[in-house]
Amino acid sequence: MLTERHLEIFVALAEEEHFGAAAQRVGITQPPLSQGLRRLEALLGVRLFERERGVFLTEEGALLLPHARRALAALAELRETGAREHADGRRLRLGLAPEVPAPLAADVAAAPVRAGDRARISTVTAPTASLLSDVASGRLDLAVVRHPSVLHGLAAGQVVLLPTWILTPAGSATPAGSATPAGPAGPDRPADSGGAAEVGGAAGAGGAAVRRLPVAVRPRGEAPAAHDLFVDTLASRGRRVETVVVADERAGLALVAAGQAVLVTADETLTASRVERRRATDPPLPLRLRVVWNPRRSGAASEDPAATARLLENALAEGAAR
């Protein structure tokens, strides 16, 4: 069986490149270290080190070393988390969709504590579909998810609309049906009419051909209903919309900077050189959010989940109004 000690031996020997030093670092003598290494190599089915002229990693060992380091870090984090949970008592477990901008996410998570709740706040960021499942199962107390979503019996607060920005390569395209100003735009400048390029469009002003750029979107499975509403809104002018799937907004921004996509984001700080940012107003493309909780689990970790949900909702509304 693979153990934490096996991983410690592997990492120590890779970094020390000496059996004696590695054994001292792990806190054992050299014979058990050598035996543990042989056992690990047998379990993995590969030779991790060359031992003929010193001690150095084989090609397979170099490939596996980062995995061993991550596994050890995860085990350490697991122990630390367990110790904190045991010491801190009651906690409030919040989930946040990754589309929520980081400053707003911080304000939302802090809202219960600022209102006097003494519970320790823990937060996770995950796709809407995962958050809904975790709230339903009791792994989370409340979550901020994209709307619309199928709630399957979960309670939900009011829908809050966050303004969004369209990020485009400098002087290039915007999503279908959304117009682009001809000149440079300021960071908060609304999109004006009369633009020359648009995603999915076949011609610009005067009928000239324009370049098409896809819209960078997260995977549909993360929030199917919200994804479909977003795409349908973009296509509301009767033009076909092309999309490209990205893992997160940073990946989407990279495509924008490379001139290969456009991105709609609620993060007003997200930008890069040679990227233009405009308010998404034509058509409006707000990020729709709401707080959900499981009414059948009231009183578990949150003393009054509906009241806590209102605090989170108010923090979202204040962020939307700024």
PDB file of C-alpha atoms in Angstrom:
ATOM      1  CA  MET A   1       0.000   0.000   0.000  1.00  0.00           C
ATOM      2  CA  LEU A   2       1.280   3.449  -0.904  1.00  0.00           C
ATOM      3  CA  THR A   3       1.817   5.554   2.226  1.00  0.00           C
ATOM      4  CA  GLU A   4       2.748   9.097   3.083  1.00  0.00           C
ATOM      5  CA  ARG A   5       6.176   7.886   4.234  1.00  0.00           C
ATOM      6  CA  HIS A   6       6.849   6.500   0.741  1.00  0.00           C
ATOM      7  CA  LEU A   7       6.150   9.929  -0.723  1.00  0.00           C
ATOM      8  CA  GLU A   8       8.328  11.637   1.892  1.00  0.00           C
ATOM      9  CA  ILE A   9      11.226   9.336   1.022  1.00  0.00           C
ATOM     10  CA  PHE A  10      10.773  10.016  -2.689  1.00  0.00           C
ATOM     11  CA  VAL A  11      10.698  13.804  -2.311  1.00  0.00           C
ATOM     12  CA  ALA A  12      13.521  13.948   0.247  1.00  0.00           C
ATOM     13  CA  LEU A  13      15.844  11.811  -1.859  1.00  0.00           C
ATOM     14  CA  ALA A  14      15.033  13.791  -5.003  1.00  0.00           C
ATOM     15  CA  GLU A  15      15.890  17.056  -3.284  1.00  0.00           C
ATOM     16  CA  GLU A  16      18.884  15.906  -1.197  1.00  0.00           C
ATOM     17  CA  GLU A  17      20.385  13.545  -3.830  1.00  0.00           C
ATOM     18  CA  HIS A  18      22.047  11.662  -0.991  1.00  0.00           C
ATOM     19  CA  PHE A  19      20.735   8.644   0.933  1.00  0.00           C
ATOM     20  CA  GLY A  20      22.177   9.695   4.275  1.00  0.00           C
ATOM     21  CA  ALA A  21      20.887  13.274   4.072  1.00  0.00           C
ATOM     22  CA  ALA A  22      17.477  12.100   2.888  1.00  0.00           C
ATOM     23  CA  ALA A  23      17.223   9.585   5.738  1.00  0.00           C
ATOM     24  CA  GLN A  24      18.112  12.259   8.285  1.00  0.00           C
ATOM     25  CA  ARG A  25      15.510  14.613   6.810  1.00  0.00           C
ATOM     26  CA  VAL A  26      12.771  11.978   6.976  1.00  0.00           C
ATOM     27  CA  GLY A  27      13.840  10.945  10.475  1.00  0.00           C
ATOM     28  CA  ILE A  28      14.845   7.350   9.796  1.00  0.00           C
ATOM     29  CA  THR A  29      18.071   5.461   9.194  1.00  0.00           C
ATOM     30  CA  GLN A  30      19.393   4.689   5.733  1.00  0.00           C
ATOM     31  CA  PRO A  31      18.382   0.978   5.498  1.00  0.00           C
ATOM     32  CA  PRO A  32      14.631   1.656   6.047  1.00  0.00           C
ATOM     33  CA  LEU A  33      14.863   4.518   3.559  1.00  0.00           C
ATOM     34  CA  SER A  34      16.361   2.250   0.895  1.00  0.00           C
ATOM     35  CA  GLN A  35      13.754  -0.389   1.644  1.00  0.00           C
ATOM     36  CA  GLY A  36      10.934   2.159   1.405  1.00  0.00           C
ATOM     37  CA  LEU A  37      12.248   3.413  -1.923  1.00  0.00           C
ATOM     38  CA  ARG A  38      12.365  -0.120  -3.355  1.00  0.00           C
ATOM     39  CA  ARG A  39       8.802  -0.699  -2.140  1.00  0.00           C
ATOM     40  CA  LEU A  40       7.613   2.531  -3.750  1.00  0.00           C
ATOM     41  CA  GLU A  41       9.256   1.676  -7.058  1.00  0.00           C
ATOM     42  CA  ALA A  42       7.599  -1.748  -6.952  1.00  0.00           C
ATOM     43  CA  LEU A  43       4.197  -0.203  -6.268  1.00  0.00           C
ATOM     44  CA  LEU A  44       4.561   2.300  -9.097  1.00  0.00           C
ATOM     45  CA  GLY A  45       6.172  -0.123 -11.500  1.00  0.00           C
ATOM     46  CA  VAL A  46       8.944   2.307 -12.485  1.00  0.00           C
ATOM     47  CA  ARG A  47      12.521   3.039 -11.473  1.00  0.00           C
ATOM     48  CA  LEU A  48      12.612   6.459  -9.825  1.00  0.00           C
ATOM     49  CA  PHE A  49      16.360   6.942  -9.316  1.00  0.00           C
ATOM     50  CA  GLU A  50      19.612   6.025 -10.975  1.00  0.00           C
ATOM     51  CA  ARG A  51      22.069   4.858  -8.291  1.00  0.00           C
ATOM     52  CA  GLU A  52      25.219   3.948 -10.207  1.00  0.00           C
ATOM     53  CA  ARG A  53      26.958   7.340 -10.161  1.00  0.00           C
ATOM     54  CA  GLY A  54      25.402   9.162  -7.283  1.00  0.00           C
ATOM     55  CA  VAL A  55      21.651   9.507  -6.850  1.00  0.00           C
ATOM     56  CA  PHE A  56      19.587  11.314  -9.468  1.00  0.00           C
ATOM     57  CA  LEU A  57      16.087  11.078 -10.870  1.00  0.00           C
ATOM     58  CA  THR A  58      15.234   8.965 -13.865  1.00  0.00           C
ATOM     59  CA  GLU A  59      12.967  10.428 -16.520  1.00  0.00           C
ATOM     60  CA  GLU A  60      10.002   8.642 -14.917  1.00  0.00           C
ATOM     61  CA  GLY A  61      11.008   9.926 -11.495  1.00  0.00           C
ATOM     62  CA  ALA A  62      11.152  13.515 -12.745  1.00  0.00           C
ATOM     63  CA  LEU A  63       7.655  13.150 -14.186  1.00  0.00           C
ATOM     64  CA  LEU A  64       6.225  11.729 -10.961  1.00  0.00           C
ATOM     65  CA  LEU A  65       7.959  14.103  -8.518  1.00  0.00           C
ATOM     66  CA  PRO A  66       5.466  16.999  -8.923  1.00  0.00           C
ATOM     67  CA  HIS A  67       2.597  14.587  -8.233  1.00  0.00           C
ATOM     68  CA  ALA A  68       4.268  13.377  -5.057  1.00  0.00           C
ATOM     69  CA  ARG A  69       4.789  16.947  -3.868  1.00  0.00           C
ATOM     70  CA  ARG A  70       1.148  17.823  -4.520  1.00  0.00           C
ATOM     71  CA  ALA A  71      -0.015  14.701  -2.698  1.00  0.00           C
ATOM     72  CA  LEU A  72       2.065  15.577   0.366  1.00  0.00           C
ATOM     73  CA  ALA A  73       0.779  19.158   0.314  1.00  0.00           C
ATOM     74  CA  ALA A  74      -2.807  17.893   0.104  1.00  0.00           C
ATOM     75  CA  LEU A  75      -2.278  15.566   3.066  1.00  0.00           C
ATOM     76  CA  ALA A  76      -0.791  18.411   5.110  1.00  0.00           C
ATOM     77  CA  GLU A  77      -3.716  20.648   4.239  1.00  0.00           C
ATOM     78  CA  LEU A  78      -6.128  17.880   5.205  1.00  0.00           C
ATOM     79  CA  ARG A  79      -4.564  17.587   8.657  1.00  0.00           C
ATOM     80  CA  GLU A  80      -4.500  21.348   9.178  1.00  0.00           C
ATOM     81  CA  THR A  81      -8.125  21.692   8.124  1.00  0.00           C
ATOM     82  CA  GLY A  82      -9.175  18.908  10.447  1.00  0.00           C
ATOM     83  CA  ALA A  83      -7.367  20.543  13.345  1.00  0.00           C
ATOM     84  CA  ARG A  84      -9.003  23.908  12.656  1.00  0.00           C
ATOM     85  CA  GLU A  85     -12.453  22.390  12.399  1.00  0.00           C
ATOM     86  CA  HIS A  86     -11.997  20.624  15.712  1.00  0.00           C
ATOM     87  CA  ALA A  87     -10.811  23.799  17.437  1.00  0.00           C
ATOM     88  CA  ASP A  88     -13.098  26.418  15.922  1.00  0.00           C
ATOM     89  CA  GLY A  89     -16.538  24.921  16.520  1.00  0.00           C
ATOM     90  CA  ARG A  90     -19.496  26.022  14.414  1.00  0.00           C
ATOM     91  CA  ARG A  91     -18.805  27.221  10.907  1.00  0.00           C
ATOM     92  CA  LEU A  92     -20.804  28.565   8.008  1.00  0.00           C
ATOM     93  CA  ARG A  93     -19.983  26.865   4.719  1.00  0.00           C
ATOM     94  CA  LEU A  94     -20.529  29.087   1.699  1.00  0.00           C
ATOM     95  CA  GLY A  95     -20.219  28.280  -1.984  1.00  0.00           C
ATOM     96  CA  LEU A  96     -19.544  30.882  -4.665  1.00  0.00           C
ATOM     97  CA  ALA A  97     -19.838  30.539  -8.418  1.00  0.00           C
ATOM     98  CA  PRO A  98     -16.532  31.364 -10.137  1.00  0.00           C
ATOM     99  CA  GLU A  99     -18.188  34.137 -12.140  1.00  0.00           C
ATOM    100  CA  VAL A 100     -18.588  36.238  -8.966  1.00  0.00           C
ATOM    101  CA  PRO A 101     -15.759  38.829  -9.009  1.00  0.00           C
ATOM    102  CA  ALA A 102     -13.224  38.313  -6.225  1.00  0.00           C
ATOM    103  CA  PRO A 103     -13.811  41.641  -4.378  1.00  0.00           C
ATOM    104  CA  LEU A 104     -17.561  41.042  -4.355  1.00  0.00           C
ATOM    105  CA  ALA A 105     -17.097  37.422  -3.299  1.00  0.00           C
ATOM    106  CA  ALA A 106     -15.076  38.640  -0.305  1.00  0.00           C
ATOM    107  CA  ASP A 107     -17.802  41.111   0.699  1.00  0.00           C
ATOM    108  CA  VAL A 108     -20.474  38.429   0.367  1.00  0.00           C
ATOM    109  CA  ALA A 109     -18.530  35.920   2.460  1.00  0.00           C
ATOM    110  CA  ALA A 110     -17.801  38.537   5.134  1.00  0.00           C
ATOM    111  CA  ALA A 111     -21.406  39.789   5.351  1.00  0.00           C
ATOM    112  CA  PRO A 112     -22.579  37.362   8.113  1.00  0.00           C
ATOM    113  CA  VAL A 113     -19.567  38.115  10.322  1.00  0.00           C
ATOM    114  CA  ARG A 114     -19.993  41.863   9.821  1.00  0.00           C
ATOM    115  CA  ALA A 115     -23.608  41.425  10.925  1.00  0.00           C
ATOM    116  CA  GLY A 116     -22.538  39.738  14.164  1.00  0.00           C
ATOM    117  CA  ASP A 117     -22.534  36.022  13.293  1.00  0.00           C
ATOM    118  CA  ARG A 118     -19.744  34.369  15.298  1.00  0.00           C
ATOM    119  CA  ALA A 119     -19.471  31.309  13.067  1.00  0.00           C
ATOM    120  CA  ARG A 120     -16.225  30.755  11.236  1.00  0.00           C
ATOM    121  CA  ILE A 121     -16.725  31.302   7.523  1.00  0.00           C
ATOM    122  CA  SER A 122     -15.384  28.794   5.044  1.00  0.00           C
ATOM    123  CA  THR A 123     -15.827  29.266   1.312  1.00  0.00           C
ATOM    124  CA  VAL A 124     -15.427  27.152  -1.779  1.00  0.00           C
ATOM    125  CA  THR A 125     -15.573  28.197  -5.414  1.00  0.00           C
ATOM    126  CA  ALA A 126     -17.202  25.732  -7.770  1.00  0.00           C
ATOM    127  CA  PRO A 127     -19.503  25.646 -10.814  1.00  0.00           C
ATOM    128  CA  THR A 128     -23.181  26.286 -10.203  1.00  0.00           C
ATOM    129  CA  ALA A 129     -24.176  22.663 -10.831  1.00  0.00           C
ATOM    130  CA  SER A 130     -21.704  21.458  -8.204  1.00  0.00           C
ATOM    131  CA  LEU A 131     -22.797  24.084  -5.698  1.00  0.00           C
ATOM    132  CA  LEU A 132     -26.454  23.102  -6.047  1.00  0.00           C
ATOM    133  CA  SER A 133     -25.570  19.473  -5.423  1.00  0.00           C
ATOM    134  CA  ASP A 134     -23.460  20.348  -2.390  1.00  0.00           C
ATOM    135  CA  VAL A 135     -26.190  22.513  -0.855  1.00  0.00           C
ATOM    136  CA  ALA A 136     -28.784  19.779  -1.419  1.00  0.00           C
ATOM    137  CA  SER A 137     -26.571  17.153   0.226  1.00  0.00           C
ATOM    138  CA  GLY A 138     -25.612  19.358   3.182  1.00  0.00           C
ATOM    139  CA  ARG A 139     -21.959  19.771   2.273  1.00  0.00           C
ATOM    140  CA  LEU A 140     -22.634  23.525   1.980  1.00  0.00           C
ATOM    141  CA  ASP A 141     -25.023  25.696   3.965  1.00  0.00           C
ATOM    142  CA  LEU A 142     -25.621  28.362   1.323  1.00  0.00           C
ATOM    143  CA  ALA A 143     -24.317  29.188  -2.125  1.00  0.00           C
ATOM    144  CA  VAL A 144     -24.348  32.020  -4.636  1.00  0.00           C
ATOM    145  CA  VAL A 145     -25.206  30.482  -7.996  1.00  0.00           C
ATOM    146  CA  ARG A 146     -26.008  31.631 -11.508  1.00  0.00           C
ATOM    147  CA  HIS A 147     -29.628  32.126 -12.474  1.00  0.00           C
ATOM    148  CA  PRO A 148     -31.612  30.497 -13.977  1.00  0.00           C
ATOM    149  CA  SER A 149     -30.925  27.063 -12.519  1.00  0.00           C
ATOM    150  CA  VAL A 150     -32.998  23.995 -11.706  1.00  0.00           C
ATOM    151  CA  LEU A 151     -33.230  24.118  -7.912  1.00  0.00           C
ATOM    152  CA  HIS A 152     -34.756  20.693  -7.132  1.00  0.00           C
ATOM    153  CA  GLY A 153     -36.468  21.844  -3.950  1.00  0.00           C
ATOM    154  CA  LEU A 154     -33.843  24.297  -2.728  1.00  0.00           C
ATOM    155  CA  ALA A 155     -34.981  27.669  -1.438  1.00  0.00           C
ATOM    156  CA  ALA A 156     -33.682  30.761  -3.229  1.00  0.00           C
ATOM    157  CA  GLY A 157     -33.570  34.496  -2.714  1.00  0.00           C
ATOM    158  CA  GLN A 158     -34.143  37.309  -5.169  1.00  0.00           C
ATOM    159  CA  VAL A 159     -32.236  37.435  -8.422  1.00  0.00           C
ATOM    160  CA  VAL A 160     -29.484  40.074  -8.381  1.00  0.00           C
ATOM    161  CA  LEU A 161     -28.214  41.465 -11.680  1.00  0.00           C
ATOM    162  CA  LEU A 162     -24.548  42.403 -11.891  1.00  0.00           C
ATOM    163  CA  PRO A 163     -23.448  44.653 -14.755  1.00  0.00           C
ATOM    164  CA  THR A 164     -20.958  43.143 -17.165  1.00  0.00           C
ATOM    165  CA  TRP A 165     -18.247  44.291 -19.510  1.00  0.00           C
ATOM    166  CA  ILE A 166     -17.336  43.103 -22.983  1.00  0.00           C
ATOM    167  CA  LEU A 167     -13.624  42.518 -23.476  1.00  0.00           C
ATOM    168  CA  THR A 168     -12.430  42.616 -27.068  1.00  0.00           C
ATOM    169  CA  PRO A 169      -9.077  42.711 -28.826  1.00  0.00           C
ATOM    170  CA  ALA A 170      -8.184  46.336 -29.491  1.00  0.00           C
ATOM    171  CA  GLY A 171     -10.054  47.507 -32.575  1.00  0.00           C
ATOM    172  CA  SER A 172     -11.772  44.149 -33.136  1.00  0.00           C
ATOM    173  CA  ALA A 173     -15.132  42.478 -32.615  1.00  0.00           C
ATOM    174  CA  THR A 174     -17.895  42.306 -30.012  1.00  0.00           C
ATOM    175  CA  PRO A 175     -20.596  39.686 -29.449  1.00  0.00           C
ATOM    176  CA  ALA A 176     -23.445  39.241 -31.891  1.00  0.00           C
ATOM    177  CA  GLY A 177     -25.891  42.095 -31.761  1.00  0.00           C
ATOM    178  CA  SER A 178     -23.580  44.276 -29.687  1.00  0.00           C
ATOM    179  CA  ALA A 179     -22.162  47.384 -31.285  1.00  0.00           C
ATOM    180  CA  THR A 180     -18.575  48.582 -31.024  1.00  0.00           C
ATOM    181  CA  PRO A 181     -17.438  52.213 -30.928  1.00  0.00           C
ATOM    182  CA  ALA A 182     -15.017  53.104 -33.700  1.00  0.00           C
ATOM    183  CA  GLY A 183     -12.563  54.843 -31.374  1.00  0.00           C
ATOM    184  CA  PRO A 184     -10.842  53.818 -28.138  1.00  0.00           C
ATOM    185  CA  ALA A 185     -13.099  53.237 -25.164  1.00  0.00           C
ATOM    186  CA  GLY A 186     -12.531  54.054 -21.525  1.00  0.00           C
ATOM    187  CA  PRO A 187     -12.772  51.333 -18.887  1.00  0.00           C
ATOM    188  CA  ASP A 188     -16.438  52.061 -18.138  1.00  0.00           C
ATOM    189  CA  ARG A 189     -17.575  53.491 -21.432  1.00  0.00           C
ATOM    190  CA  PRO A 190     -20.911  52.023 -22.626  1.00  0.00           C
ATOM    191  CA  ALA A 191     -21.018  50.500 -26.076  1.00  0.00           C
ATOM    192  CA  ASP A 192     -22.322  53.001 -28.636  1.00  0.00           C
ATOM    193  CA  SER A 193     -24.196  52.245 -31.829  1.00  0.00           C
ATOM    194  CA  GLY A 194     -22.631  52.328 -35.258  1.00  0.00           C
ATOM    195  CA  GLY A 195     -19.793  49.863 -34.725  1.00  0.00           C
ATOM    196  CA  ALA A 196     -17.992  48.145 -37.549  1.00  0.00           C
ATOM    197  CA  ALA A 197     -17.561  44.589 -36.303  1.00  0.00           C
ATOM    198  CA  GLU A 198     -19.537  41.965 -34.401  1.00  0.00           C
ATOM    199  CA  VAL A 199     -19.260  38.282 -33.606  1.00  0.00           C
ATOM    200  CA  GLY A 200     -21.482  36.126 -35.769  1.00  0.00           C
ATOM    201  CA  GLY A 201     -22.260  39.004 -38.083  1.00  0.00           C
ATOM    202  CA  ALA A 202     -21.630  38.791 -41.797  1.00  0.00           C
ATOM    203  CA  ALA A 203     -21.037  42.445 -42.571  1.00  0.00           C
ATOM    204  CA  GLY A 204     -20.203  45.711 -40.892  1.00  0.00           C
ATOM    205  CA  ALA A 205     -21.141  49.288 -41.697  1.00  0.00           C
ATOM    206  CA  GLY A 206     -21.779  49.772 -45.392  1.00  0.00           C
ATOM    207  CA  GLY A 207     -21.893  46.004 -45.999  1.00  0.00           C
ATOM    208  CA  ALA A 208     -18.134  45.414 -45.700  1.00  0.00           C
ATOM    209  CA  ALA A 209     -17.048  41.983 -44.562  1.00  0.00           C
ATOM    210  CA  VAL A 210     -15.933  41.791 -40.946  1.00  0.00           C
ATOM    211  CA  ARG A 211     -13.891  39.376 -38.897  1.00  0.00           C
ATOM    212  CA  ARG A 212     -15.790  36.941 -36.710  1.00  0.00           C
ATOM    213  CA  LEU A 213     -14.630  36.163 -33.196  1.00  0.00           C
ATOM    214  CA  PRO A 214     -16.152  33.543 -30.911  1.00  0.00           C
ATOM    215  CA  VAL A 215     -17.363  34.322 -27.419  1.00  0.00           C
ATOM    216  CA  ALA A 216     -15.289  32.676 -24.680  1.00  0.00           C
ATOM    217  CA  VAL A 217     -17.616  30.798 -22.322  1.00  0.00           C
ATOM    218  CA  ARG A 218     -17.255  28.318 -19.498  1.00  0.00           C
ATOM    219  CA  PRO A 219     -18.487  24.751 -20.126  1.00  0.00           C
ATOM    220  CA  ARG A 220     -22.255  24.547 -20.534  1.00  0.00           C
ATOM    221  CA  GLY A 221     -22.481  21.717 -18.006  1.00  0.00           C
ATOM    222  CA  GLU A 222     -21.440  24.071 -15.201  1.00  0.00           C
ATOM    223  CA  ALA A 223     -24.709  26.035 -15.451  1.00  0.00           C
ATOM    224  CA  PRO A 224     -26.810  24.766 -18.397  1.00  0.00           C
ATOM    225  CA  ALA A 225     -29.841  27.037 -18.091  1.00  0.00           C
ATOM    226  CA  ALA A 226     -27.802  30.185 -17.444  1.00  0.00           C
ATOM    227  CA  HIS A 227     -25.456  29.320 -20.319  1.00  0.00           C
ATOM    228  CA  ASP A 228     -28.372  28.858 -22.713  1.00  0.00           C
ATOM    229  CA  LEU A 229     -29.956  32.153 -21.657  1.00  0.00           C
ATOM    230  CA  PHE A 230     -26.674  33.965 -22.233  1.00  0.00           C
ATOM    231  CA  VAL A 231     -26.177  32.502 -25.711  1.00  0.00           C
ATOM    232  CA  ASP A 232     -29.837  33.067 -26.625  1.00  0.00           C
ATOM    233  CA  THR A 233     -29.542  36.710 -25.598  1.00  0.00           C
ATOM    234  CA  LEU A 234     -26.487  37.154 -27.782  1.00  0.00           C
ATOM    235  CA  ALA A 235     -28.368  35.559 -30.669  1.00  0.00           C
ATOM    236  CA  SER A 236     -31.491  37.653 -30.129  1.00  0.00           C
ATOM    237  CA  ARG A 237     -30.668  39.791 -33.170  1.00  0.00           C
ATOM    238  CA  GLY A 238     -31.051  36.754 -35.406  1.00  0.00           C
ATOM    239  CA  ARG A 239     -27.341  36.110 -35.934  1.00  0.00           C
ATOM    240  CA  ARG A 240     -25.541  32.850 -35.265  1.00  0.00           C
ATOM    241  CA  VAL A 241     -23.243  32.974 -32.243  1.00  0.00           C
ATOM    242  CA  GLU A 242     -20.003  31.039 -32.110  1.00  0.00           C
ATOM    243  CA  THR A 243     -18.473  30.126 -28.750  1.00  0.00           C
ATOM    244  CA  VAL A 244     -15.183  28.714 -27.532  1.00  0.00           C
ATOM    245  CA  VAL A 245     -15.026  26.896 -24.204  1.00  0.00           C
ATOM    246  CA  VAL A 246     -12.453  28.045 -21.631  1.00  0.00           C
ATOM    247  CA  ALA A 247     -11.653  26.799 -18.144  1.00  0.00           C
ATOM    248  CA  ASP A 248     -11.995  30.209 -16.487  1.00  0.00           C
ATOM    249  CA  GLU A 249     -11.981  33.945 -17.158  1.00  0.00           C
ATOM    250  CA  ARG A 250      -8.176  34.134 -17.069  1.00  0.00           C
ATOM    251  CA  ALA A 251      -8.073  31.674 -19.954  1.00  0.00           C
ATOM    252  CA  GLY A 252     -10.731  33.712 -21.725  1.00  0.00           C
ATOM    253  CA  LEU A 253      -8.745  36.911 -21.221  1.00  0.00           C
ATOM    254  CA  ALA A 254      -5.693  35.232 -22.739  1.00  0.00           C
ATOM    255  CA  LEU A 255      -7.691  34.460 -25.880  1.00  0.00           C
ATOM    256  CA  VAL A 256      -8.930  38.044 -26.035  1.00  0.00           C
ATOM    257  CA  ALA A 257      -5.398  39.398 -25.706  1.00  0.00           C
ATOM    258  CA  ALA A 258      -4.329  37.036 -28.476  1.00  0.00           C
ATOM    259  CA  GLY A 259      -7.088  38.366 -30.737  1.00  0.00           C
ATOM    260  CA  GLN A 260      -8.898  35.022 -30.835  1.00  0.00           C
ATOM    261  CA  ALA A 261     -12.076  35.627 -28.815  1.00  0.00           C
ATOM    262  CA  VAL A 262     -14.199  38.104 -26.920  1.00  0.00           C
ATOM    263  CA  LEU A 263     -15.268  37.738 -23.294  1.00  0.00           C
ATOM    264  CA  VAL A 264     -18.179  38.968 -21.191  1.00  0.00           C
ATOM    265  CA  THR A 265     -17.293  39.397 -17.519  1.00  0.00           C
ATOM    266  CA  ALA A 266     -18.691  40.941 -14.356  1.00  0.00           C
ATOM    267  CA  ASP A 267     -15.159  41.620 -13.099  1.00  0.00           C
ATOM    268  CA  GLU A 268     -14.517  45.308 -13.681  1.00  0.00           C
ATOM    269  CA  THR A 269     -10.809  44.856 -12.975  1.00  0.00           C
ATOM    270  CA  LEU A 270     -10.195  42.134 -15.571  1.00  0.00           C
ATOM    271  CA  THR A 271      -8.152  43.529 -18.455  1.00  0.00           C
ATOM    272  CA  ALA A 272      -4.828  43.266 -20.266  1.00  0.00           C
ATOM    273  CA  SER A 273      -2.765  45.276 -22.699  1.00  0.00           C
ATOM    274  CA  ARG A 274      -4.363  45.722 -26.128  1.00  0.00           C
ATOM    275  CA  VAL A 275      -7.730  44.685 -24.725  1.00  0.00           C
ATOM    276  CA  GLU A 276     -10.687  47.057 -24.842  1.00  0.00           C
ATOM    277  CA  ARG A 277     -13.399  46.933 -22.196  1.00  0.00           C
ATOM    278  CA  ARG A 278     -16.941  48.292 -22.587  1.00  0.00           C
ATOM    279  CA  ARG A 279     -20.187  47.996 -20.693  1.00  0.00           C
ATOM    280  CA  ALA A 280     -22.435  45.290 -22.120  1.00  0.00           C
ATOM    281  CA  THR A 281     -25.577  47.294 -22.791  1.00  0.00           C
ATOM    282  CA  ASP A 282     -26.694  46.426 -26.317  1.00  0.00           C
ATOM    283  CA  PRO A 283     -28.011  43.856 -25.631  1.00  0.00           C
ATOM    284  CA  PRO A 284     -27.737  43.893 -21.818  1.00  0.00           C
ATOM    285  CA  LEU A 285     -25.887  40.798 -20.601  1.00  0.00           C
ATOM    286  CA  PRO A 286     -26.079  40.972 -16.791  1.00  0.00           C
ATOM    287  CA  LEU A 287     -24.661  38.235 -14.608  1.00  0.00           C
ATOM    288  CA  ARG A 288     -27.732  36.862 -12.845  1.00  0.00           C
ATOM    289  CA  LEU A 289     -27.056  35.554  -9.343  1.00  0.00           C
ATOM    290  CA  ARG A 290     -29.112  34.318  -6.420  1.00  0.00           C
ATOM    291  CA  VAL A 291     -28.511  32.762  -3.019  1.00  0.00           C
ATOM    292  CA  VAL A 292     -29.754  29.215  -2.445  1.00  0.00           C
ATOM    293  CA  TRP A 293     -30.053  27.039   0.650  1.00  0.00           C
ATOM    294  CA  ASN A 294     -31.744  23.812   1.695  1.00  0.00           C
ATOM    295  CA  PRO A 295     -34.817  24.544   3.838  1.00  0.00           C
ATOM    296  CA  ARG A 296     -34.914  20.912   4.998  1.00  0.00           C
ATOM    297  CA  ARG A 297     -31.569  21.374   6.714  1.00  0.00           C
ATOM    298  CA  SER A 298     -32.384  24.551   8.639  1.00  0.00           C
ATOM    299  CA  GLY A 299     -30.632  24.800  11.971  1.00  0.00           C
ATOM    300  CA  ALA A 300     -27.727  22.548  11.056  1.00  0.00           C
ATOM    301  CA  ALA A 301     -24.768  24.909  10.683  1.00  0.00           C
ATOM    302  CA  SER A 302     -26.604  28.167  10.048  1.00  0.00           C
ATOM    303  CA  GLU A 303     -28.993  29.173  12.815  1.00  0.00           C
ATOM    304  CA  ASP A 304     -31.317  30.873  10.321  1.00  0.00           C
ATOM    305  CA  PRO A 305     -30.296  30.185   6.717  1.00  0.00           C
ATOM    306  CA  ALA A 306     -32.998  32.438   5.286  1.00  0.00           C
ATOM    307  CA  ALA A 307     -31.739  35.385   7.343  1.00  0.00           C
ATOM    308  CA  THR A 308     -28.149  34.618   6.397  1.00  0.00           C
ATOM    309  CA  ALA A 309     -29.199  34.396   2.769  1.00  0.00           C
ATOM    310  CA  ARG A 310     -30.650  37.901   3.000  1.00  0.00           C
ATOM    311  CA  LEU A 311     -27.307  39.199   4.273  1.00  0.00           C
ATOM    312  CA  LEU A 312     -25.528  37.635   1.310  1.00  0.00           C
ATOM    313  CA  GLU A 313     -28.189  38.959  -1.049  1.00  0.00           C
ATOM    314  CA  ASN A 314     -27.809  42.475   0.319  1.00  0.00           C
ATOM    315  CA  ALA A 315     -24.045  42.301  -0.189  1.00  0.00           C
ATOM    316  CA  LEU A 316     -24.616  41.226  -3.785  1.00  0.00           C
ATOM    317  CA  ALA A 317     -27.096  44.047  -4.359  1.00  0.00           C
ATOM    318  CA  GLU A 318     -24.696  46.614  -2.919  1.00  0.00           C
ATOM    319  CA  GLY A 319     -21.956  45.341  -5.204  1.00  0.00           C
ATOM    320  CA  ALA A 320     -24.290  45.551  -8.212  1.00  0.00           C
ATOM    321  CA  ALA A 321     -25.163  49.149  -7.355  1.00  0.00           C
ATOM    322  CA  ARG A 322     -21.563  50.353  -7.125  1.00  0.00           C
TER     323      ARG A 322
END
